[in-house]
């Protein structure tokens, strides 16, 4: 249940378990409007998950030279080596791919009858991992053998169409991986499901970022940095999916949210180029 307190002409909104949000009258009106028009992201047909935790990145995340070397020694190695993105590699609508790759010796998915990777089938990869034996043997994040990564029930989502993003940013930085090319490293989050291209445009917009930071982000990181924490991001109201004007994304989204000229003027500094 949400309640409001009037204090010195300002509205203070609070609810059990949430941080207080101090709003002026027009901000309160905007928040009520977008929550009436939009549906919280958690009610969309999407899932949000974090990336792969290897427990020993130096062994399992390799550069292009090592990738090429392992494939040259055994072509079968290519089956379990995939390009990977760290949070720092993701930008708004694009990536700055650092030519890093993960050795995906996954632990299988029993519910889907997918068995763990048998390292004996990949001798070149095994020889490489053996050079890190003491480290991979003693790590917490491992599967049925030290060669295997920890279990991940949504492992197959990594190869699907998805939105990828970093959690702590100064501006929205969401990338739409249309063909499921990249695996996400532990500092990268992924969103899978429906209407992903539309959601990428919404999430990358300055107006949606303003709504998120002002009403839902939880604060605590200062004025210039905010955190797209899952439990906060899931509360962001998003208007029903429709075709957006690619030449004026911000204007299209403002129209979808039903903002008036007065409301847009109040946040004009956010919307200016």
Short mmCIF file of C-alpha atoms in Angstrom, two decimals:
data_model
loop_
_atom_site.label_atom_id
_atom_site.label_comp_id
_atom_site.label_asym_id
_atom_site.label_seq_id
_atom_site.Cartn_x
_atom_site.Cartn_y
_atom_site.Cartn_z
CA UNK A 1 0.00 0.00 0.00
CA UNK A 2 1.35 3.42 -0.98
CA UNK A 3 0.66 6.52 1.12
CA UNK A 4 1.49 10.21 0.73
CA UNK A 5 2.44 12.92 3.23
CA UNK A 6 2.32 16.63 2.44
CA UNK A 7 5.28 18.52 3.86
CA UNK A 8 6.16 22.14 3.05
CA UNK A 9 4.34 21.94 -0.28
CA UNK A 10 6.07 18.69 -1.26
CA UNK A 11 4.59 15.22 -1.51
CA UNK A 12 6.39 12.36 0.21
CA UNK A 13 5.41 8.95 -1.09
CA UNK A 14 6.18 5.81 0.88
CA UNK A 15 5.19 2.19 1.17
CA UNK A 16 6.28 -0.69 3.38
CA UNK A 17 9.63 -2.12 2.35
CA UNK A 18 10.42 0.69 -0.11
CA UNK A 19 12.55 3.79 0.06
CA UNK A 20 10.73 7.08 0.45
CA UNK A 21 10.35 9.10 -2.74
CA UNK A 22 10.02 12.86 -2.34
CA UNK A 23 7.94 14.32 -5.18
CA UNK A 24 6.66 17.75 -6.05
CA UNK A 25 3.02 17.97 -7.28
CA UNK A 26 3.83 17.69 -10.99
CA UNK A 27 6.17 14.74 -10.42
CA UNK A 28 3.45 13.03 -8.41
CA UNK A 29 1.00 13.60 -11.28
CA UNK A 30 3.48 12.23 -13.84
CA UNK A 31 4.15 9.13 -11.75
CA UNK A 32 0.46 8.41 -11.33
CA UNK A 33 -0.10 8.88 -15.06
CA UNK A 34 2.70 6.59 -16.26
CA UNK A 35 1.64 3.89 -13.80
CA UNK A 36 -1.92 4.08 -15.11
CA UNK A 37 -0.82 3.93 -18.75
CA UNK A 38 2.07 1.49 -18.47
CA UNK A 39 2.40 -2.04 -17.14
CA UNK A 40 5.32 -2.87 -14.80
CA UNK A 41 8.11 -4.65 -16.61
CA UNK A 42 7.73 -7.63 -14.26
CA UNK A 43 4.27 -8.23 -15.78
CA UNK A 44 5.65 -8.42 -19.32
CA UNK A 45 6.54 -11.79 -20.79
CA UNK A 46 10.26 -11.42 -20.03
CA UNK A 47 12.92 -12.88 -17.73
CA UNK A 48 15.93 -11.05 -16.29
CA UNK A 49 19.05 -12.98 -15.26
CA UNK A 50 22.72 -12.38 -14.60
CA UNK A 51 25.61 -13.68 -16.65
CA UNK A 52 28.09 -16.50 -16.20
CA UNK A 53 30.13 -16.76 -13.02
CA UNK A 54 33.15 -18.90 -13.82
CA UNK A 55 34.98 -18.71 -10.50
CA UNK A 56 38.22 -18.36 -12.47
CA UNK A 57 37.99 -15.96 -15.39
CA UNK A 58 41.66 -16.26 -16.25
CA UNK A 59 41.10 -19.92 -17.13
CA UNK A 60 37.68 -19.81 -18.77
CA UNK A 61 37.74 -16.40 -20.49
CA UNK A 62 40.31 -16.24 -23.26
CA UNK A 63 41.43 -13.77 -25.91
CA UNK A 64 41.21 -14.17 -29.68
CA UNK A 65 44.75 -15.53 -29.97
CA UNK A 66 44.11 -18.34 -27.48
CA UNK A 67 40.76 -19.12 -29.11
CA UNK A 68 42.40 -19.45 -32.51
CA UNK A 69 45.17 -21.59 -31.03
CA UNK A 70 42.73 -24.03 -29.40
CA UNK A 71 40.67 -24.37 -32.57
CA UNK A 72 43.81 -24.87 -34.67
CA UNK A 73 44.84 -27.73 -32.38
CA UNK A 74 41.35 -29.28 -32.42
CA UNK A 75 38.49 -27.98 -34.58
CA UNK A 76 35.98 -29.47 -32.14
CA UNK A 77 37.04 -26.81 -29.60
CA UNK A 78 34.94 -24.29 -31.54
CA UNK A 79 31.79 -26.06 -30.32
CA UNK A 80 32.26 -24.76 -26.76
CA UNK A 81 33.98 -21.40 -27.32
CA UNK A 82 31.65 -18.41 -27.56
CA UNK A 83 32.16 -14.61 -27.69
CA UNK A 84 31.41 -12.95 -24.36
CA UNK A 85 30.49 -9.42 -23.28
CA UNK A 86 31.38 -7.80 -19.98
CA UNK A 87 29.31 -4.97 -18.57
CA UNK A 88 31.94 -2.47 -19.66
CA UNK A 89 31.68 -3.69 -23.28
CA UNK A 90 28.03 -2.71 -23.64
CA UNK A 91 26.95 0.68 -24.95
CA UNK A 92 23.63 2.20 -25.96
CA UNK A 93 22.41 0.09 -28.92
CA UNK A 94 25.89 -1.28 -29.59
CA UNK A 95 28.89 -3.09 -28.16
CA UNK A 96 32.60 -2.48 -27.91
CA UNK A 97 33.53 -6.14 -28.30
CA UNK A 98 36.92 -6.78 -26.70
CA UNK A 99 37.56 -10.04 -28.60
CA UNK A 100 37.11 -12.12 -25.45
CA UNK A 101 35.61 -15.61 -25.46
CA UNK A 102 34.29 -18.04 -22.88
CA UNK A 103 35.05 -21.72 -22.74
CA UNK A 104 31.51 -22.95 -22.21
CA UNK A 105 32.09 -26.24 -20.44
CA UNK A 106 28.58 -26.02 -19.06
CA UNK A 107 27.12 -28.31 -16.42
CA UNK A 108 24.08 -29.34 -18.44
CA UNK A 109 20.38 -28.85 -17.69
CA UNK A 110 18.85 -32.05 -16.23
CA UNK A 111 15.28 -30.76 -16.67
CA UNK A 112 15.91 -30.50 -20.42
CA UNK A 113 17.99 -33.68 -20.69
CA UNK A 114 21.09 -31.68 -21.59
CA UNK A 115 24.18 -33.45 -20.16
CA UNK A 116 27.28 -31.68 -18.82
CA UNK A 117 30.16 -31.11 -21.22
CA UNK A 118 32.60 -34.03 -21.12
CA UNK A 119 36.04 -32.42 -21.20
CA UNK A 120 37.56 -35.64 -22.61
CA UNK A 121 35.88 -34.77 -25.92
CA UNK A 122 37.87 -31.53 -26.11
CA UNK A 123 41.54 -32.43 -25.56
CA UNK A 124 42.98 -29.03 -26.55
CA UNK A 125 40.64 -27.23 -24.16
CA UNK A 126 41.42 -29.73 -21.40
CA UNK A 127 45.14 -29.15 -21.83
CA UNK A 128 44.59 -25.39 -21.54
CA UNK A 129 42.44 -25.74 -18.39
CA UNK A 130 44.98 -28.13 -16.88
CA UNK A 131 47.45 -25.25 -16.72
CA UNK A 132 45.07 -23.68 -14.19
CA UNK A 133 44.29 -26.92 -12.39
CA UNK A 134 44.93 -25.80 -8.81
CA UNK A 135 42.76 -22.70 -9.28
CA UNK A 136 39.85 -24.38 -11.03
CA UNK A 137 39.94 -27.32 -8.60
CA UNK A 138 39.65 -25.10 -5.54
CA UNK A 139 37.04 -22.64 -6.79
CA UNK A 140 33.49 -22.57 -5.42
CA UNK A 141 31.77 -21.97 -8.78
CA UNK A 142 32.13 -25.34 -10.48
CA UNK A 143 30.04 -28.19 -11.79
CA UNK A 144 30.33 -31.98 -11.70
CA UNK A 145 34.07 -31.68 -12.32
CA UNK A 146 36.48 -28.76 -11.90
CA UNK A 147 36.42 -28.43 -15.69
CA UNK A 148 32.69 -27.68 -15.70
CA UNK A 149 31.06 -24.33 -15.02
CA UNK A 150 28.47 -24.02 -12.27
CA UNK A 151 24.92 -25.17 -12.99
CA UNK A 152 22.70 -22.61 -14.72
CA UNK A 153 19.03 -23.42 -15.33
CA UNK A 154 18.71 -20.71 -17.99
CA UNK A 155 21.93 -21.54 -19.83
CA UNK A 156 20.15 -21.94 -23.18
CA UNK A 157 18.92 -18.32 -22.93
CA UNK A 158 22.48 -17.20 -23.61
CA UNK A 159 22.11 -18.33 -27.22
CA UNK A 160 18.74 -16.63 -27.72
CA UNK A 161 17.73 -13.19 -28.89
CA UNK A 162 18.13 -10.97 -25.82
CA UNK A 163 18.72 -7.55 -24.34
CA UNK A 164 22.10 -7.18 -22.62
CA UNK A 165 22.99 -4.45 -20.15
CA UNK A 166 25.29 -3.36 -17.36
CA UNK A 167 23.70 -2.79 -13.96
CA UNK A 168 25.52 0.38 -12.81
CA UNK A 169 25.66 3.16 -15.42
CA UNK A 170 25.61 6.91 -15.99
CA UNK A 171 23.12 6.64 -18.83
CA UNK A 172 20.96 3.88 -20.31
CA UNK A 173 23.13 1.32 -22.11
CA UNK A 174 20.97 -1.50 -23.46
CA UNK A 175 22.09 -3.63 -26.40
CA UNK A 176 19.75 -5.86 -28.42
CA UNK A 177 21.53 -9.09 -29.38
CA UNK A 178 19.23 -10.07 -32.23
CA UNK A 179 20.89 -13.36 -33.14
CA UNK A 180 22.05 -14.61 -29.74
CA UNK A 181 25.68 -14.09 -30.64
CA UNK A 182 27.13 -13.14 -27.27
CA UNK A 183 27.31 -14.86 -23.91
CA UNK A 184 27.03 -12.58 -20.85
CA UNK A 185 29.86 -12.36 -18.33
CA UNK A 186 28.95 -12.02 -14.63
CA UNK A 187 28.85 -8.20 -14.83
CA UNK A 188 26.27 -8.35 -17.63
CA UNK A 189 22.54 -8.92 -17.22
CA UNK A 190 20.23 -10.33 -19.88
CA UNK A 191 16.54 -9.95 -20.62
CA UNK A 192 14.83 -12.61 -22.72
CA UNK A 193 11.22 -12.96 -23.82
CA UNK A 194 8.89 -11.03 -26.12
CA UNK A 195 8.86 -7.49 -27.60
CA UNK A 196 12.60 -7.13 -26.99
CA UNK A 197 13.30 -4.65 -29.78
CA UNK A 198 10.51 -2.39 -28.52
CA UNK A 199 11.73 -2.71 -24.93
CA UNK A 200 15.28 -1.84 -26.04
CA UNK A 201 14.00 1.46 -27.47
CA UNK A 202 12.00 2.22 -24.33
CA UNK A 203 14.87 1.41 -21.97
CA UNK A 204 17.41 3.36 -24.02
CA UNK A 205 15.24 6.47 -24.06
CA UNK A 206 16.11 9.45 -21.87
CA UNK A 207 12.50 9.81 -20.75
CA UNK A 208 12.22 6.22 -19.47
CA UNK A 209 15.63 6.61 -17.82
CA UNK A 210 14.32 9.76 -16.11
CA UNK A 211 11.25 7.88 -14.85
CA UNK A 212 13.38 5.03 -13.60
CA UNK A 213 15.94 7.18 -11.79
CA UNK A 214 13.37 9.58 -10.33
CA UNK A 215 10.71 7.12 -9.20
CA UNK A 216 12.11 3.58 -9.02
CA UNK A 217 15.92 3.38 -8.81
CA UNK A 218 16.11 3.43 -5.01
CA UNK A 219 18.85 6.09 -4.86
CA UNK A 220 22.11 5.66 -3.01
CA UNK A 221 24.59 6.08 -5.87
CA UNK A 222 24.66 9.85 -6.23
CA UNK A 223 23.39 12.22 -8.90
CA UNK A 224 25.21 10.90 -11.96
CA UNK A 225 25.20 7.13 -11.46
CA UNK A 226 22.24 4.82 -11.05
CA UNK A 227 21.71 1.10 -10.76
CA UNK A 228 19.40 -1.00 -12.92
CA UNK A 229 18.85 -3.46 -10.11
CA UNK A 230 16.38 -6.16 -11.14
CA UNK A 231 13.85 -5.57 -8.35
CA UNK A 232 13.79 -1.84 -9.21
CA UNK A 233 13.82 -2.20 -13.00
CA UNK A 234 10.89 -4.61 -12.88
CA UNK A 235 8.74 -1.80 -11.43
CA UNK A 236 9.22 0.51 -14.41
CA UNK A 237 5.84 0.98 -16.18
CA UNK A 238 6.05 0.43 -19.93
CA UNK A 239 3.24 1.39 -22.36
CA UNK A 240 1.73 -1.35 -24.55
CA UNK A 241 4.02 -2.39 -27.39
CA UNK A 242 3.57 -0.48 -30.63
CA UNK A 243 5.58 0.77 -33.58
CA UNK A 244 7.78 3.73 -32.65
CA UNK A 245 8.93 6.58 -34.85
CA UNK A 246 12.63 5.74 -35.24
CA UNK A 247 13.30 9.35 -36.21
CA UNK A 248 11.85 10.66 -32.96
CA UNK A 249 11.98 7.92 -30.36
CA UNK A 250 11.78 10.33 -27.44
CA UNK A 251 8.74 12.12 -28.85
CA UNK A 252 7.00 8.84 -29.63
CA UNK A 253 7.56 7.55 -26.11
CA UNK A 254 6.35 10.80 -24.53
CA UNK A 255 3.16 10.43 -26.57
CA UNK A 256 2.73 6.83 -25.44
CA UNK A 257 3.04 7.90 -21.82
CA UNK A 258 0.47 10.63 -22.45
CA UNK A 259 2.65 13.50 -21.24
CA UNK A 260 1.22 17.00 -21.57
CA UNK A 261 3.19 20.03 -22.75
CA UNK A 262 3.43 21.22 -19.14
CA UNK A 263 4.75 17.87 -17.97
CA UNK A 264 7.27 17.68 -20.79
CA UNK A 265 8.42 21.22 -20.01
CA UNK A 266 9.04 20.26 -16.39
CA UNK A 267 11.53 17.62 -17.53
CA UNK A 268 12.80 19.46 -20.63
CA UNK A 269 16.41 19.34 -19.44
CA UNK A 270 16.20 15.55 -19.48
CA UNK A 271 14.77 15.46 -22.99
CA UNK A 272 17.12 18.00 -24.57
CA UNK A 273 19.82 16.53 -26.87
#
